[in-house]
Short mmCIF file of C-alpha atoms in Angstrom, two decimals:
data_model
loop_
_atom_site.label_atom_id
_atom_site.label_comp_id
_atom_site.label_asym_id
_atom_site.label_seq_id
_atom_site.Cartn_x
_atom_site.Cartn_y
_atom_site.Cartn_z
CA UNK A 19 113.33 93.90 91.08
CA UNK A 20 112.41 96.94 89.14
CA UNK A 21 115.50 99.09 88.05
CA UNK A 22 113.78 101.53 85.78
CA UNK A 23 110.13 102.69 85.82
CA UNK A 24 109.38 106.17 84.30
CA UNK A 25 105.55 105.59 84.67
CA UNK A 26 105.25 105.68 81.01
CA UNK A 27 103.68 102.62 79.01
CA UNK A 28 106.17 101.09 76.60
CA UNK A 29 105.61 100.70 72.86
CA UNK A 30 107.62 97.51 72.92
CA UNK A 31 108.39 95.18 75.59
CA UNK A 32 111.47 93.07 75.10
CA UNK A 33 112.06 89.98 77.12
CA UNK A 34 115.71 89.44 77.38
CA UNK A 35 116.85 86.05 78.63
CA UNK A 36 120.55 86.28 79.98
CA UNK A 37 121.40 89.23 77.81
CA UNK A 38 120.66 92.76 77.81
CA UNK A 39 121.86 94.80 79.77
CA UNK A 40 123.83 92.42 81.95
CA UNK A 41 126.09 90.89 79.01
CA UNK A 42 127.99 92.67 76.56
CA UNK A 43 127.90 91.67 72.89
CA UNK A 44 125.60 89.22 70.68
CA UNK A 45 121.99 89.70 71.37
CA UNK A 46 122.39 92.51 74.05
CA UNK A 47 124.16 94.75 71.17
CA UNK A 48 121.24 93.86 69.01
CA UNK A 49 118.95 94.75 71.71
CA UNK A 50 120.73 98.13 72.41
CA UNK A 51 120.74 98.95 68.66
CA UNK A 52 117.12 98.48 68.43
CA UNK A 53 116.38 100.80 71.39
CA UNK A 54 118.89 103.42 70.61
CA UNK A 55 118.09 103.53 67.00
CA UNK A 56 114.29 103.64 67.11
CA UNK A 57 114.29 106.44 69.32
CA UNK A 58 110.50 107.49 68.48
CA UNK A 59 109.48 104.30 70.27
CA UNK A 60 109.46 103.70 74.20
CA UNK A 61 111.03 100.29 75.16
CA UNK A 62 110.49 98.09 78.23
CA UNK A 63 112.96 95.35 79.17
CA UNK A 64 111.94 92.38 81.29
CA UNK A 65 115.41 90.83 81.93
CA UNK A 66 115.36 87.08 83.03
CA UNK A 67 118.68 85.56 84.38
CA UNK A 68 119.53 82.46 86.09
CA UNK A 69 120.89 83.58 89.64
CA UNK A 70 121.83 87.18 90.65
CA UNK A 71 125.33 86.40 91.79
CA UNK A 72 126.19 85.32 88.15
CA UNK A 73 125.88 88.71 86.70
CA UNK A 74 127.96 91.98 87.38
CA UNK A 75 126.59 95.57 86.95
CA UNK A 76 124.52 96.81 83.98
CA UNK A 77 126.97 96.74 81.02
CA UNK A 78 125.24 99.61 78.97
CA UNK A 79 124.35 103.21 79.28
CA UNK A 80 120.68 102.94 79.30
CA UNK A 81 118.97 104.89 76.65
CA UNK A 82 116.57 107.65 77.45
CA UNK A 83 113.74 105.96 75.58
CA UNK A 84 114.03 102.89 78.01
CA UNK A 85 111.24 103.57 80.11
CA UNK A 86 111.13 100.43 82.10
CA UNK A 87 113.69 97.67 83.20
CA UNK A 88 113.19 94.88 85.78
CA UNK A 89 115.48 91.90 86.77
CA UNK A 90 114.35 88.56 87.61
CA UNK A 91 116.46 85.69 88.64
CA UNK A 92 114.33 82.53 87.84
CA UNK A 93 116.81 79.92 89.29
CA UNK A 94 117.46 81.86 92.41
CA UNK A 95 116.91 79.99 95.74
CA UNK A 96 116.28 83.35 97.35
CA UNK A 97 113.16 83.86 95.35
CA UNK A 98 111.59 80.56 96.31
CA UNK A 99 108.86 80.47 99.03
CA UNK A 100 110.21 79.07 102.13
CA UNK A 101 110.18 75.33 102.62
CA UNK A 102 107.29 73.81 104.35
CA UNK A 103 105.25 70.43 104.67
CA UNK A 104 101.80 70.62 103.05
CA UNK A 105 99.14 68.81 101.31
CA UNK A 106 97.62 69.62 97.98
CA UNK A 107 94.61 68.53 96.02
CA UNK A 108 95.66 65.10 94.11
CA UNK A 109 93.56 66.30 91.16
CA UNK A 110 95.80 69.51 90.78
CA UNK A 111 98.84 67.54 91.01
CA UNK A 112 97.49 65.24 88.20
CA UNK A 113 97.65 68.50 85.88
CA UNK A 114 101.18 69.14 86.87
CA UNK A 115 101.74 65.31 85.92
CA UNK A 116 100.06 65.81 82.53
CA UNK A 117 102.23 68.98 81.73
CA UNK A 118 105.43 67.09 82.76
CA UNK A 119 104.06 64.48 80.09
CA UNK A 120 103.50 66.91 77.61
CA UNK A 121 107.10 68.55 77.80
CA UNK A 122 108.66 64.92 77.89
CA UNK A 123 106.83 64.11 74.48
CA UNK A 124 108.62 67.39 73.03
CA UNK A 125 105.30 69.16 72.48
CA UNK A 126 104.11 66.82 69.96
CA UNK A 127 100.72 68.20 70.16
CA UNK A 128 99.58 71.83 71.11
CA UNK A 129 99.96 72.75 74.66
CA UNK A 130 96.54 72.40 76.14
CA UNK A 131 94.60 75.52 76.98
CA UNK A 132 94.78 75.08 80.79
CA UNK A 133 98.81 75.32 80.72
CA UNK A 134 98.75 78.40 78.31
CA UNK A 135 97.25 80.58 81.02
CA UNK A 136 99.11 82.13 83.79
CA UNK A 137 96.27 81.52 86.38
CA UNK A 138 97.14 77.81 86.49
CA UNK A 139 100.70 78.76 87.73
CA UNK A 140 99.37 81.42 90.04
CA UNK A 141 96.04 80.27 91.20
CA UNK A 142 95.24 76.78 90.32
CA UNK A 143 98.51 75.04 91.35
CA UNK A 144 101.12 77.43 93.32
CA UNK A 145 104.86 77.17 93.23
CA UNK A 146 104.49 76.02 97.22
CA UNK A 147 102.21 73.09 96.08
CA UNK A 148 104.75 72.10 93.26
CA UNK A 149 107.84 72.41 95.44
CA UNK A 150 106.57 71.17 98.97
CA UNK A 151 103.38 69.28 98.81
CA UNK A 152 103.15 65.56 99.70
CA UNK A 153 101.21 65.04 96.48
CA UNK A 154 103.86 66.50 94.11
CA UNK A 155 106.59 64.31 95.93
CA UNK A 156 104.36 61.34 95.06
CA UNK A 157 104.10 62.41 91.53
CA UNK A 158 107.77 62.73 91.20
CA UNK A 159 108.39 59.31 92.81
CA UNK A 160 105.83 57.52 90.70
CA UNK A 161 107.58 59.18 87.59
CA UNK A 162 110.93 58.07 88.38
CA UNK A 163 109.95 54.45 89.03
CA UNK A 164 107.94 54.28 85.72
CA UNK A 165 110.60 56.24 83.50
CA UNK A 166 114.03 56.60 85.05
CA UNK A 167 114.84 53.64 87.58
CA UNK A 168 118.31 53.35 86.24
CA UNK A 169 119.34 56.65 87.38
CA UNK A 170 119.60 57.81 90.99
CA UNK A 171 116.36 59.26 92.44
CA UNK A 172 118.25 62.21 93.95
CA UNK A 173 119.35 63.15 90.35
CA UNK A 174 115.94 62.66 88.86
CA UNK A 175 114.09 64.45 91.64
CA UNK A 176 116.26 67.65 91.38
CA UNK A 177 116.16 67.46 87.52
CA UNK A 178 112.34 67.46 87.67
CA UNK A 179 112.04 70.27 90.09
CA UNK A 180 114.94 72.48 88.44
CA UNK A 181 113.36 72.05 84.85
CA UNK A 182 109.67 73.11 85.96
CA UNK A 183 110.14 75.36 88.66
CA UNK A 184 111.32 78.41 86.50
CA UNK A 185 108.10 77.99 84.67
CA UNK A 186 106.11 79.32 87.78
CA UNK A 187 108.66 82.07 88.55
CA UNK A 188 108.14 83.10 84.75
CA UNK A 189 104.45 82.97 85.45
CA UNK A 190 104.91 85.33 88.50
CA UNK A 191 107.01 87.63 86.39
CA UNK A 192 103.90 88.33 84.47
CA UNK A 193 101.98 89.73 87.54
CA UNK A 194 103.85 92.95 87.37
CA UNK A 195 104.60 93.28 83.60
CA UNK A 196 104.04 96.88 82.61
CA UNK A 197 101.62 98.03 79.91
CA UNK A 198 102.83 97.72 76.28
CA UNK A 199 101.48 97.50 72.85
CA UNK A 200 103.66 94.79 71.49
CA UNK A 201 105.93 91.95 73.20
CA UNK A 202 109.12 91.15 71.41
CA UNK A 203 111.26 88.08 72.57
CA UNK A 204 114.84 87.38 71.01
CA UNK A 205 114.33 83.61 71.84
CA UNK A 206 112.08 80.92 72.62
CA UNK A 207 112.99 79.49 75.96
CA UNK A 208 111.79 81.20 79.14
CA UNK A 209 111.64 84.67 77.57
CA UNK A 210 109.60 83.10 74.71
CA UNK A 211 107.36 81.27 77.04
CA UNK A 212 106.52 84.24 79.04
CA UNK A 213 105.95 86.28 75.84
CA UNK A 214 103.60 83.83 74.57
CA UNK A 215 101.76 83.53 77.44
CA UNK A 216 101.46 87.21 77.91
CA UNK A 217 100.75 87.93 74.23
CA UNK A 218 97.59 85.40 74.67
CA UNK A 219 96.16 86.46 77.86
CA UNK A 220 96.79 90.36 77.31
CA UNK A 221 95.74 90.39 73.51
CA UNK A 222 99.45 91.79 72.65
CA UNK A 223 101.09 91.00 69.33
CA UNK A 224 104.10 88.73 69.93
CA UNK A 225 107.05 89.06 67.68
CA UNK A 226 109.70 86.30 67.99
CA UNK A 227 113.20 86.90 66.58
CA UNK A 228 115.50 83.95 67.01
CA UNK A 229 119.24 84.89 66.60
CA UNK A 230 120.40 81.28 66.93
CA UNK A 231 118.02 78.33 66.98
CA UNK A 232 117.45 78.44 70.97
CA UNK A 233 116.21 74.74 70.91
CA UNK A 234 119.42 73.53 69.12
CA UNK A 235 121.62 75.77 71.14
CA UNK A 236 120.35 74.32 74.52
CA UNK A 237 120.71 70.81 72.95
CA UNK A 238 124.30 71.48 72.38
CA UNK A 239 124.94 72.80 76.05
CA UNK A 240 122.99 70.27 77.50
CA UNK A 241 124.69 67.28 75.82
CA UNK A 242 127.99 68.82 76.77
CA UNK A 243 127.01 69.89 80.24
CA UNK A 244 128.69 68.63 83.28
CA UNK A 245 126.21 70.01 85.69
CA UNK A 246 123.80 67.64 84.72
CA UNK A 247 124.66 64.33 86.14
CA UNK A 248 125.46 61.60 83.49
CA UNK A 249 124.92 58.34 85.62
CA UNK A 250 124.36 55.69 83.16
CA UNK A 251 126.89 52.92 82.90
CA UNK A 252 128.63 52.54 79.60
CA UNK A 253 127.35 48.80 78.97
CA UNK A 254 123.75 49.97 79.49
CA UNK A 255 123.67 52.54 76.55
CA UNK A 256 124.15 52.51 72.92
CA UNK A 257 126.96 54.52 71.56
CA UNK A 258 126.17 58.33 71.27
CA UNK A 259 122.86 57.74 73.36
CA UNK A 260 122.25 60.55 75.56
CA UNK A 261 121.50 60.16 79.30
CA UNK A 262 117.79 60.18 80.27
CA UNK A 263 118.18 63.32 82.50
CA UNK A 264 119.65 65.19 79.53
CA UNK A 265 116.75 63.84 77.27
CA UNK A 266 114.21 65.51 79.84
CA UNK A 267 115.98 69.09 79.55
CA UNK A 268 116.10 68.77 75.71
CA UNK A 269 112.44 67.64 75.55
CA UNK A 270 111.20 70.55 77.77
CA UNK A 271 113.15 72.95 75.53
CA UNK A 272 111.64 71.76 72.35
CA UNK A 273 108.05 71.70 74.11
CA UNK A 274 108.57 75.39 75.14
CA UNK A 275 109.77 76.14 71.36
CA UNK A 276 106.70 74.48 70.08
CA UNK A 277 104.38 76.76 72.33
CA UNK A 278 106.30 79.80 71.17
CA UNK A 279 106.08 79.01 67.57
CA UNK A 280 102.35 78.35 67.86
CA UNK A 281 101.55 81.80 69.57
CA UNK A 282 103.86 84.20 67.72
CA UNK A 283 102.29 86.43 65.43
CA UNK A 284 105.50 86.80 63.37
CA UNK A 285 108.70 84.37 63.46
CA UNK A 286 111.80 86.33 62.41
CA UNK A 287 115.20 84.72 61.47
CA UNK A 288 118.24 86.37 60.58
CA UNK A 289 119.14 84.14 57.31
CA UNK A 290 117.25 81.78 55.11
CA UNK A 291 118.87 78.66 56.50
CA UNK A 292 117.56 79.49 59.92
CA UNK A 293 113.85 79.94 58.51
CA UNK A 294 114.11 76.70 56.81
CA UNK A 295 115.31 75.15 60.28
CA UNK A 296 112.44 76.72 62.04
CA UNK A 297 109.98 75.33 59.86
CA UNK A 298 111.50 71.98 60.21
CA UNK A 299 111.00 72.44 63.87
CA UNK A 300 107.37 73.17 63.67
CA UNK A 301 107.22 76.93 62.84
CA UNK A 302 104.23 77.65 60.46
CA UNK A 303 105.84 78.79 57.24
CA UNK A 304 103.34 81.47 56.77
CA UNK A 305 104.57 83.22 60.01
CA UNK A 306 108.22 83.10 59.11
CA UNK A 307 110.24 86.10 57.85
CA UNK A 308 113.92 86.87 57.54
CA UNK A 309 115.43 90.20 58.65
CA UNK A 310 119.02 90.09 58.53
CA UNK A 311 121.21 92.36 61.22
CA UNK A 312 123.02 95.50 60.33
CA UNK A 313 126.01 97.59 61.34
CA UNK A 314 126.88 101.18 61.46
CA UNK A 315 129.22 100.99 58.48
CA UNK A 316 130.27 104.61 58.97
CA UNK A 317 131.46 103.92 62.59
CA UNK A 318 134.21 101.72 61.11
CA UNK A 319 135.40 104.02 58.20
CA UNK A 320 138.26 105.61 60.26
CA UNK A 321 139.44 101.93 61.26
CA UNK A 322 139.42 100.88 57.68
CA UNK A 323 141.44 104.16 56.75
CA UNK A 324 144.18 103.17 59.46
CA UNK A 325 144.52 99.66 58.35
CA UNK A 326 147.93 98.86 57.02
CA UNK A 327 148.09 97.88 53.16
CA UNK A 328 149.82 94.65 54.34
CA UNK A 329 147.81 92.53 56.60
CA UNK A 330 149.39 92.42 60.20
CA UNK A 331 150.19 88.68 61.20
CA UNK A 332 147.74 88.86 64.04
CA UNK A 333 144.42 86.80 64.05
CA UNK A 334 141.67 88.15 66.22
CA UNK A 335 139.03 86.05 67.65
CA UNK A 336 136.37 88.35 68.71
CA UNK A 337 133.77 86.78 71.05
CA UNK A 338 132.92 85.48 74.45
CA UNK A 339 135.25 82.95 76.14
CA UNK A 340 132.61 80.27 76.33
CA UNK A 341 132.36 76.73 75.03
CA UNK A 342 130.22 77.39 72.15
CA UNK A 343 132.71 79.74 70.93
CA UNK A 344 135.03 76.84 70.88
CA UNK A 345 138.14 78.92 71.92
CA UNK A 346 140.26 75.70 72.46
CA UNK A 347 140.10 74.94 68.87
CA UNK A 348 141.39 78.39 68.27
CA UNK A 349 144.17 78.06 70.39
CA UNK A 350 145.14 74.71 68.88
CA UNK A 351 145.11 76.37 65.37
CA UNK A 352 147.40 79.03 66.63
CA UNK A 353 149.97 76.44 67.73
CA UNK A 354 150.08 75.45 63.97
CA UNK A 355 150.32 78.86 62.62
CA UNK A 356 153.03 79.84 64.85
CA UNK A 357 155.18 76.76 63.84
CA UNK A 358 155.17 78.14 60.47
CA UNK A 359 154.89 81.80 61.03
CA UNK A 360 156.79 82.38 64.20
CA UNK A 361 155.82 86.26 64.45
CA UNK A 362 152.04 85.71 64.40
CA UNK A 363 149.77 86.24 67.22
CA UNK A 364 146.36 85.40 68.45
CA UNK A 365 144.19 87.71 70.13
CA UNK A 366 140.87 86.90 72.00
CA UNK A 367 138.97 90.00 72.38
CA UNK A 368 135.94 89.49 74.58
CA UNK A 369 134.84 89.16 78.12
CA UNK A 370 136.28 86.07 80.17
CA UNK A 371 133.89 86.19 83.20
CA UNK A 372 130.97 84.44 81.75
CA UNK A 373 132.49 80.77 82.31
CA UNK A 374 135.39 81.23 84.67
CA UNK A 375 136.04 77.26 84.52
CA UNK A 376 136.17 77.44 80.72
CA UNK A 377 138.32 80.33 80.67
CA UNK A 378 140.67 78.48 83.17
CA UNK A 379 140.75 75.65 81.06
CA UNK A 380 141.82 77.68 77.89
CA UNK A 381 144.55 79.32 79.84
CA UNK A 382 145.91 75.88 80.81
CA UNK A 383 145.86 74.96 76.79
CA UNK A 384 147.58 78.10 76.11
CA UNK A 385 150.37 77.02 78.92
CA UNK A 386 150.57 73.46 77.79
CA UNK A 387 151.08 74.47 74.15
CA UNK A 388 153.86 77.04 74.97
CA UNK A 389 151.72 80.06 73.67
CA UNK A 390 151.95 82.29 76.65
CA UNK A 391 153.38 85.24 74.56
CA UNK A 392 151.36 84.50 71.29
CA UNK A 393 147.88 83.87 72.38
CA UNK A 394 146.67 86.81 74.42
CA UNK A 395 143.19 87.32 76.28
CA UNK A 396 142.48 90.99 75.83
CA UNK A 397 139.04 91.23 77.23
CA UNK A 398 136.28 93.67 76.07
CA UNK A 399 137.75 96.20 73.82
CA UNK A 400 136.81 99.24 71.43
CA UNK A 401 136.82 97.12 67.97
CA UNK A 402 137.48 100.59 66.11
CA UNK A 403 141.03 100.31 68.03
CA UNK A 404 141.30 96.53 67.39
CA UNK A 405 140.41 96.13 63.53
CA UNK A 406 143.48 98.40 62.13
CA UNK A 407 145.91 96.05 64.22
CA UNK A 408 144.59 92.58 63.12
CA UNK A 409 145.07 91.00 59.51
CA UNK A 410 142.12 88.53 60.04
CA UNK A 411 139.10 88.19 62.16
CA UNK A 412 138.04 84.52 62.91
CA UNK A 413 135.23 82.78 64.69
CA UNK A 414 135.57 79.19 65.40
CA UNK A 415 132.19 78.79 67.09
CA UNK A 416 130.11 75.49 67.00
CA UNK A 417 127.00 77.39 66.70
CA UNK A 418 126.18 81.12 65.68
CA UNK A 419 123.20 83.11 64.47
CA UNK A 420 124.34 86.16 62.51
CA UNK A 421 127.40 87.37 64.02
CA UNK A 422 127.63 91.14 63.88
CA UNK A 423 131.25 90.93 64.32
CA UNK A 424 131.69 89.35 60.74
CA UNK A 425 129.78 92.48 59.34
CA UNK A 426 131.72 94.83 61.53
CA UNK A 427 134.96 93.56 60.41
CA UNK A 428 134.03 93.80 56.70
CA UNK A 429 133.11 97.51 57.40
CA UNK A 430 136.50 97.86 58.88
CA UNK A 431 138.13 96.24 55.86
CA UNK A 432 139.10 93.09 57.54
CA UNK A 433 138.52 89.67 55.91
CA UNK A 434 137.33 86.85 58.22
CA UNK A 435 137.78 83.07 58.40
CA UNK A 436 134.91 81.37 60.49
CA UNK A 437 133.30 77.78 60.77
CA UNK A 438 130.46 76.90 58.86
CA UNK A 439 127.63 77.80 61.27
CA UNK A 440 124.89 80.14 61.13
CA UNK A 441 124.69 82.67 58.63
CA UNK A 442 128.58 82.78 58.19
CA UNK A 443 128.69 80.98 54.82
CA UNK A 444 126.22 83.55 53.35
CA UNK A 445 127.95 86.36 54.92
CA UNK A 446 131.52 85.57 53.60
CA UNK A 447 130.64 83.82 50.38
CA UNK A 448 127.47 85.61 49.51
CA UNK A 449 124.13 84.04 49.14
CA UNK A 450 120.98 86.76 49.63
CA UNK A 451 120.85 86.76 45.77
CA UNK A 452 122.64 86.51 42.51
CA UNK A 453 123.96 90.28 43.14
CA UNK A 454 125.43 89.13 46.42
CA UNK A 455 126.93 86.12 45.01
CA UNK A 456 128.70 87.88 42.29
CA UNK A 457 130.52 90.06 44.88
CA UNK A 458 132.79 87.09 45.58
CA UNK A 459 134.16 85.67 48.70
CA UNK A 460 135.25 87.82 51.60
CA UNK A 461 137.07 85.24 53.32
CA UNK A 462 137.11 81.47 54.13
CA UNK A 463 134.79 78.75 55.59
CA UNK A 464 136.11 75.99 57.69
CA UNK A 465 134.61 72.88 59.16
CA UNK A 466 133.69 72.86 62.92
CA UNK A 467 136.58 71.80 65.47
CA UNK A 468 139.35 71.60 62.66
CA UNK A 469 142.31 73.52 64.04
CA UNK A 470 144.39 72.06 60.99
CA UNK A 471 141.99 73.47 58.43
CA UNK A 472 141.56 76.99 60.14
CA UNK A 473 145.27 77.21 60.43
CA UNK A 474 145.76 76.53 56.86
CA UNK A 475 143.24 79.30 55.94
CA UNK A 476 144.80 81.89 58.26
CA UNK A 477 148.20 81.15 56.57
CA UNK A 478 147.18 81.27 53.08
CA UNK A 479 145.38 84.66 53.59
CA UNK A 480 148.07 86.57 55.57
CA UNK A 481 150.63 85.24 53.01
CA UNK A 482 148.87 86.33 50.10
CA UNK A 483 148.24 90.10 49.80
CA UNK A 484 146.71 89.81 46.36
CA UNK A 485 143.85 87.45 47.66
CA UNK A 486 143.62 89.40 51.00
CA UNK A 487 142.84 92.63 49.12
CA UNK A 488 140.27 90.76 47.07
CA UNK A 489 138.54 89.35 50.20
CA UNK A 490 138.87 93.05 51.54
CA UNK A 491 137.24 94.48 48.73
CA UNK A 492 134.32 91.97 48.55
CA UNK A 493 133.52 92.38 52.52
CA UNK A 494 133.19 96.23 52.00
CA UNK A 495 130.98 95.86 49.02
CA UNK A 496 128.85 93.21 50.49
CA UNK A 497 128.16 95.05 53.91
CA UNK A 498 127.63 98.41 52.38
CA UNK A 499 125.12 97.10 49.96
CA UNK A 500 123.08 94.48 52.07
CA UNK A 501 123.60 94.93 55.75
CA UNK A 502 123.58 98.60 56.47
CA UNK A 503 122.30 99.59 59.99
CA UNK A 504 119.47 101.80 58.50
CA UNK A 505 117.97 99.18 56.41
CA UNK A 506 117.95 96.82 59.50
CA UNK A 507 116.15 99.61 61.59
CA UNK A 508 113.75 100.35 59.01
CA UNK A 509 112.90 96.77 58.52
CA UNK A 510 111.93 96.76 62.61
CA UNK A 511 110.43 100.24 62.53
CA UNK A 512 107.73 99.11 59.55
CA UNK A 513 106.99 95.96 61.55
CA UNK A 514 106.54 97.85 64.62
CA UNK A 515 104.32 100.16 62.99
CA UNK A 516 102.41 97.71 61.28
CA UNK A 517 101.39 96.16 64.47
CA UNK A 518 100.96 99.26 66.29
CA UNK A 519 98.81 100.86 63.75
CA UNK A 520 96.39 98.13 63.95
CA UNK A 521 95.74 99.03 67.46
CA UNK A 522 96.91 102.54 68.32
CA UNK A 523 98.66 105.27 66.57
CA UNK A 524 101.86 106.63 67.67
#
């Protein structure tokens, strides 16, 4: 579905999986910042989502230099070809069987050339043949008896179908891809798969920027998912063993990640530890580079001026209400805080509609812990209005990349308490270089899923004005010196130009 087409070739085409422009914050904010900040380039965006009904309206005012936008829903049944019974060539389906094996082995070798090309999915084995042919049925049945006889066939059948079918959808999205000079994906996954395939076939530079490590985040999602049936009997498995169907999903995303790393011209991470992890997962070291995020410090100067000298006893968790943010741990920590500081409040500032079931569970936990008037869900808010009213910003996530909200909080003069995930330790304790480390701490780092440790850190900082001021000063100094928005933009401006000037001049 094409939403914007100004009939202009884009300089940079961004493939956004589940983010911009339909979801606020995080990677979406990063994409919006790039497009609005680099107005000398024309941008296109291909949005890849799951199902249309899972997204609302566009959440951003689309910039003038956004010349193309399409929305594509790769798990939607509406987009599938109508069911029919058909016969295919057994040799064709044998190739699908080999593709399935490759994904199952987590991409231990390079993806064979056949499967790197769009024509395999469009012309050689069509989506109809994969979904409805007798030969495809036989392939799934044979694989089941060979590999997964201890799980119900119906679960295995739908898992194989649901894993592979979006690959055909992604290949079809490439059919109508607009002209561009660079393709840029903010993740591996399906967005990275499309970018890798298009980059190879169209001879385009492919820039990969990983905000988190997609493979690892999907593993966390899958292990905790209740939408993948876990049918194994407890006496059949070792403690901690992952169900076979979940292993299939994890292996699939590892395989896609390997293809993306192999295909990208440059692989960008937001901080050094993430770069090392990319290398450990197979990214060629010579392709890797770190480009930190940046924020518009000047946008938060007024909020900094408004902040009271004594920190208000309000702790703000700024983020989406989804499991990976571990909102429940924050709620439990607030129970401990309020027992010792009865006037304290916890504000959860972020959208609640992305995972309604999880939001409902959080509401029930608030109710069970008698926190109805002390823990509040405020939805999406203007952070420049929120920062002067809170004493601390917190993140209790189990996974992060480089959270912009920590930098924005520093710019507004608010120290942070976060879990030790992503780049949080580097941001709060300093770690870019010796000068950064000398600036000192700008908050506290806690272990994941430890409400007692988080509560202790909140209480210590809110009750020690001298320490709070020291952390405030360090945060302001760090964000102004190392994480300013203009530095971030210049890094990408120079990167884009280096690729474009090798092909065309702007």
